[in-house]
């Protein structure tokens, strides 16, 4: 479209991104996110800087060909800026740090159950995202939660172990796929569409799922072999349910001000109180079942 004086009107950032995705110009998309991130950072909008720079990093890290086209100058500056953002008091940093501190007081099984409760709250979202091309593995989260919870009490079958391993591998591969950063999205009643790429926040929900499941598989293997030194559970999965990229992208400002984020923070600390009490497997199972029916975006 042309203006009154024949000059081509500048595209909005959203139109520019959509055009690059449509053309599958992934190097161009990474550069666009980098430019948006540097502009936001220079303006002091650190949450948006976090959002856009991490998106750029994810894309150029996905494939060697993209990496080479983007070039070292942009990549080095992007990495340096991301390092600077890690020192800021953003929700992206503050909540995981608090969770890690509290996890130091917990026994290994309690940390694992805490993580499972977070994964359970992603089940409904995962089922909807699984309808998008290349994202089918996200529809396996409900089964994975049930399998891992059972296997903390009873050894799994070889078939279930192999299926969980397949889910683990597919989650890792998802982050490097065009299905992840190519623009796929689902409608959200009463809100802006949720993009698959919105899972990129908090170090990548898909990657933290992969890490959690990989650790669980190593635990099961060690138990089956009678190994005395078992892999230690991590707490990184717990904060991923905040989905801050979605709220920064669609609402701007401070993600912790979004009602959905506040509600999820309450659930995280409620889960902490639950697992600090005597652990009753039946009650934990009921809590997981309830969470699996939750629409976390409401």
Coordinates of C-alpha atoms in Angstrom, one line a residue:
X1 CA 0.0 0.0 0.0
X2 CA 1.2 3.5 -0.9
X3 CA 0.7 6.8 0.9
X4 CA -0.4 10.1 -0.5
X5 CA 3.0 11.0 -1.8
X6 CA 3.8 7.6 -3.4
X7 CA 6.0 6.3 -0.6
X8 CA 5.6 2.8 0.5
X9 CA 4.2 2.6 4.0
X10 CA 6.5 0.8 6.5
X11 CA 5.4 -2.7 7.6
X12 CA 4.4 -3.2 11.2
X13 CA 6.7 -5.5 13.1
X14 CA 4.0 -8.2 13.1
X15 CA 3.6 -8.0 9.3
X16 CA 7.3 -8.1 8.8
X17 CA 7.7 -11.2 11.0
X18 CA 4.7 -12.9 9.3
X19 CA 6.2 -12.2 5.9
X20 CA 9.6 -13.7 6.8
X21 CA 7.8 -16.8 8.2
X22 CA 5.8 -17.2 5.1
X23 CA 8.9 -17.0 2.9
X24 CA 10.7 -19.3 5.3
X25 CA 13.5 -16.8 5.5
X26 CA 14.8 -18.1 8.9
X27 CA 18.0 -16.1 8.9
X28 CA 16.0 -13.0 8.1
X29 CA 13.6 -13.8 10.9
X30 CA 16.4 -14.3 13.4
X31 CA 17.9 -10.9 12.4
X32 CA 14.5 -9.3 12.8
X33 CA 14.0 -10.6 16.3
X34 CA 17.6 -9.5 17.1
X35 CA 16.8 -6.0 15.9
X36 CA 13.6 -5.9 17.9
X37 CA 15.5 -7.2 21.0
X38 CA 18.3 -4.7 20.8
X39 CA 15.8 -1.8 20.3
X40 CA 13.8 -2.9 23.3
X41 CA 16.9 -3.3 25.4
X42 CA 18.3 0.1 24.4
X43 CA 14.9 1.6 25.4
X44 CA 15.0 -0.1 28.8
X45 CA 12.2 -2.6 28.0
X46 CA 14.0 -5.6 29.3
X47 CA 11.2 -8.1 29.3
X48 CA 10.7 -7.6 25.5
X49 CA 14.4 -7.6 25.0
X50 CA 14.5 -11.0 26.8
X51 CA 11.6 -12.3 24.6
X52 CA 13.0 -11.2 21.2
X53 CA 16.7 -11.9 21.8
X54 CA 16.0 -15.4 23.0
X55 CA 13.9 -16.0 19.9
X56 CA 16.7 -14.9 17.7
X57 CA 19.1 -17.2 19.6
X58 CA 16.8 -20.2 19.2
X59 CA 16.4 -19.7 15.5
X60 CA 20.1 -19.2 14.6
X61 CA 21.1 -22.1 16.9
X62 CA 18.7 -24.5 15.2
X63 CA 20.6 -25.1 12.0
X64 CA 24.2 -24.5 10.9
X65 CA 23.0 -22.9 7.6
X66 CA 20.9 -20.3 9.5
X67 CA 23.8 -19.7 11.9
X68 CA 26.2 -18.9 9.1
X69 CA 23.8 -16.6 7.3
X70 CA 23.2 -14.6 10.5
X71 CA 26.9 -14.1 11.1
X72 CA 29.2 -13.8 14.1
X73 CA 28.7 -10.1 14.7
X74 CA 25.0 -10.4 15.4
X75 CA 25.4 -13.7 17.2
X76 CA 28.1 -12.5 19.5
X77 CA 26.2 -9.3 20.4
X78 CA 23.0 -11.2 21.0
X79 CA 24.8 -13.7 23.3
X80 CA 26.4 -10.8 25.2
X81 CA 23.1 -9.1 25.7
X82 CA 21.4 -12.3 26.8
X83 CA 24.1 -12.6 29.4
X84 CA 23.5 -9.1 30.6
X85 CA 19.7 -9.8 30.9
X86 CA 20.5 -12.8 33.1
X87 CA 21.7 -10.4 35.8
X88 CA 18.5 -8.4 35.8
X89 CA 15.7 -8.8 38.4
X90 CA 13.2 -10.0 35.8
X91 CA 10.5 -12.7 36.5
X92 CA 12.4 -14.8 34.0
X93 CA 15.3 -14.9 36.5
X94 CA 13.8 -14.3 39.9
X95 CA 11.2 -17.1 40.1
X96 CA 13.6 -19.9 39.0
X97 CA 16.1 -18.7 41.6
X98 CA 13.5 -18.8 44.3
X99 CA 12.3 -22.2 43.3
X100 CA 15.9 -23.5 43.2
X101 CA 16.5 -22.2 46.7
X102 CA 13.3 -23.8 48.1
X103 CA 14.2 -27.1 46.3
X104 CA 17.4 -27.3 48.3
X105 CA 15.3 -28.1 51.3
X106 CA 13.4 -31.0 49.6
X107 CA 14.1 -34.7 49.2
X108 CA 14.5 -36.0 45.7
X109 CA 11.0 -37.6 45.4
X110 CA 9.4 -34.4 46.5
X111 CA 11.2 -32.4 43.9
X112 CA 10.1 -34.9 41.2
X113 CA 6.5 -34.7 42.2
X114 CA 6.7 -30.9 42.3
X115 CA 7.9 -31.0 38.7
X116 CA 5.2 -33.4 37.7
X117 CA 2.5 -31.1 39.0
X118 CA 3.8 -28.4 36.7
X119 CA 3.9 -30.7 33.7
X120 CA 0.3 -31.7 34.4
X121 CA -0.8 -28.1 34.1
X122 CA 0.5 -28.0 30.6
X123 CA -1.4 -31.1 29.4
X124 CA -4.5 -29.2 28.0
X125 CA -2.3 -26.6 26.3
X126 CA -0.1 -29.4 24.9
X127 CA -3.2 -31.2 23.5
X128 CA -4.3 -28.1 21.6
X129 CA -0.8 -27.3 20.3
X130 CA -0.4 -31.0 19.2
X131 CA -3.0 -30.3 16.4
X132 CA -0.4 -28.1 14.7
X133 CA 1.9 -29.7 12.1
X134 CA 5.1 -31.1 13.7
X135 CA 3.9 -30.6 17.3
X136 CA 2.2 -33.9 17.9
X137 CA 4.6 -34.8 20.7
X138 CA 3.0 -32.1 22.9
X139 CA -0.2 -34.3 23.0
X140 CA 1.8 -37.0 24.9
X141 CA 2.2 -35.0 28.1
X142 CA -0.9 -36.4 29.8
X143 CA 0.3 -40.0 29.2
X144 CA 3.8 -39.0 30.3
X145 CA 2.7 -37.5 33.6
X146 CA 0.7 -40.7 34.4
X147 CA 3.5 -43.0 33.4
X148 CA 6.2 -41.1 35.4
X149 CA 4.0 -40.8 38.5
X150 CA 3.3 -44.6 38.4
X151 CA 6.9 -45.4 37.9
X152 CA 7.9 -43.5 41.0
X153 CA 6.0 -46.3 42.8
X154 CA 6.2 -49.3 40.6
X155 CA 8.8 -50.2 37.8
X156 CA 7.4 -49.6 34.3
X157 CA 7.2 -52.0 31.5
X158 CA 9.9 -51.9 28.8
X159 CA 7.2 -50.7 26.3
X160 CA 6.3 -47.7 28.5
X161 CA 10.0 -47.0 29.1
X162 CA 10.7 -46.9 25.3
X163 CA 7.6 -44.8 24.6
X164 CA 8.8 -42.2 27.2
X165 CA 12.2 -42.2 25.6
X166 CA 10.6 -41.5 22.2
X167 CA 8.7 -38.6 23.8
X168 CA 11.9 -37.3 25.3
X169 CA 13.7 -37.4 22.0
X170 CA 10.9 -35.7 20.1
X171 CA 10.7 -32.9 22.5
X172 CA 14.4 -32.2 22.0
X173 CA 13.9 -32.2 18.2
X174 CA 10.9 -29.9 18.4
X175 CA 13.0 -26.8 19.4
X176 CA 15.2 -27.1 16.3
X177 CA 12.2 -27.5 13.9
X178 CA 10.5 -25.0 11.7
X179 CA 7.2 -26.1 13.4
X180 CA 8.5 -24.5 16.6
X181 CA 9.5 -21.1 15.3
X182 CA 7.6 -21.0 12.0
X183 CA 4.5 -19.1 13.2
X184 CA 2.1 -21.9 14.2
X185 CA -0.5 -20.7 16.7
X186 CA -3.8 -21.6 18.3
X187 CA -6.8 -19.4 19.2
X188 CA -7.3 -18.5 22.9
X189 CA -10.9 -17.6 23.8
X190 CA -10.9 -14.0 25.2
X191 CA -7.2 -13.5 24.4
X192 CA -4.6 -13.2 21.7
X193 CA -3.5 -16.4 19.9
X194 CA -0.9 -18.5 21.6
X195 CA 2.1 -19.2 19.4
X196 CA 4.2 -22.5 19.6
X197 CA 7.2 -20.1 19.9
X198 CA 5.7 -18.8 23.2
X199 CA 7.1 -22.0 24.7
X200 CA 10.5 -20.5 24.2
X201 CA 10.6 -18.6 27.5
X202 CA 12.1 -19.8 30.8
X203 CA 14.9 -21.5 28.9
X204 CA 12.4 -23.3 26.7
X205 CA 9.4 -25.3 28.1
X206 CA 10.1 -28.1 25.6
X207 CA 13.7 -28.3 26.6
X208 CA 12.9 -28.4 30.3
X209 CA 10.4 -31.1 29.6
X210 CA 13.1 -33.0 27.7
X211 CA 15.5 -32.5 30.6
X212 CA 12.9 -33.6 33.2
X213 CA 12.0 -36.8 31.3
X214 CA 15.6 -37.6 30.5
X215 CA 16.5 -37.4 34.2
X216 CA 13.5 -39.6 35.0
X217 CA 14.6 -42.2 32.4
X218 CA 18.1 -42.2 33.9
X219 CA 16.5 -42.7 37.4
X220 CA 14.5 -45.7 36.2
X221 CA 17.5 -47.2 34.5
X222 CA 19.6 -46.8 37.6
X223 CA 16.9 -48.3 39.8
X224 CA 16.6 -51.3 37.5
X225 CA 20.3 -51.9 37.6
X226 CA 20.6 -51.5 41.4
X227 CA 22.9 -48.5 41.2
X228 CA 23.4 -46.8 44.5
X229 CA 24.1 -43.3 43.3
X230 CA 20.9 -42.1 41.6
X231 CA 20.6 -39.0 39.4
X232 CA 19.6 -35.9 41.4
X233 CA 16.3 -34.3 40.5
X234 CA 16.2 -30.8 39.2
X235 CA 13.6 -28.1 39.9
X236 CA 13.9 -26.2 36.6
X237 CA 10.6 -27.6 35.2
X238 CA 8.5 -25.9 38.0
X239 CA 8.6 -22.3 36.8
X240 CA 8.0 -23.1 33.1
X241 CA 4.3 -23.0 33.5
X242 CA 4.4 -19.2 33.9
X243 CA 4.7 -18.9 30.1
X244 CA 6.0 -15.3 30.3
X245 CA 6.8 -15.0 26.6
X246 CA 3.1 -15.2 25.8
X247 CA 2.2 -12.4 28.2
X248 CA 5.2 -10.2 27.3
X249 CA 4.4 -10.6 23.6
X250 CA 0.7 -9.9 23.8
X251 CA 0.3 -7.6 26.8
X252 CA 3.8 -6.0 27.2
X253 CA 4.9 -4.5 30.5
X254 CA 5.6 -6.8 33.4
X255 CA 4.4 -10.4 32.9
X256 CA 4.0 -10.8 36.7
X257 CA 1.1 -8.4 36.5
X258 CA -1.0 -10.7 34.3
X259 CA -3.7 -12.4 36.3
X260 CA -2.9 -15.8 34.7
X261 CA 0.7 -15.5 35.9
X262 CA -0.3 -14.5 39.4
X263 CA -2.7 -17.5 39.5
X264 CA 0.1 -19.8 38.4
X265 CA 2.5 -18.4 41.0
X266 CA -0.1 -19.2 43.6
X267 CA -0.3 -22.8 42.3
X268 CA 3.5 -23.2 42.3
X269 CA 3.7 -22.2 46.0
X270 CA 0.6 -24.1 46.9
X271 CA 2.3 -27.2 45.4
X272 CA 5.4 -26.5 47.4
X273 CA 3.3 -26.4 50.6
X274 CA 1.7 -29.7 49.5
X275 CA 4.9 -31.6 49.0
X276 CA 6.4 -30.3 52.2
X277 CA 3.7 -32.1 54.1
X278 CA 3.8 -35.9 54.5
X279 CA 3.6 -37.2 50.9
X280 CA 0.5 -39.3 50.3
X281 CA 0.6 -40.9 46.8
X282 CA -3.2 -41.0 46.5
X283 CA -3.6 -37.3 47.3
X284 CA -0.7 -36.4 44.9
X285 CA -2.4 -38.5 42.1
X286 CA -5.7 -36.6 42.7
X287 CA -3.9 -33.3 42.5
X288 CA -2.3 -34.3 39.2
X289 CA -5.6 -35.5 37.7
X290 CA -7.2 -32.1 38.6
X291 CA -4.3 -30.2 37.1
X292 CA -4.5 -32.2 33.8
X293 CA -8.0 -30.7 33.2
X294 CA -6.8 -27.1 33.8
X295 CA -6.7 -24.5 31.1
X296 CA -3.6 -22.7 32.2
X297 CA -4.3 -19.7 29.9
X298 CA -7.6 -18.8 31.5

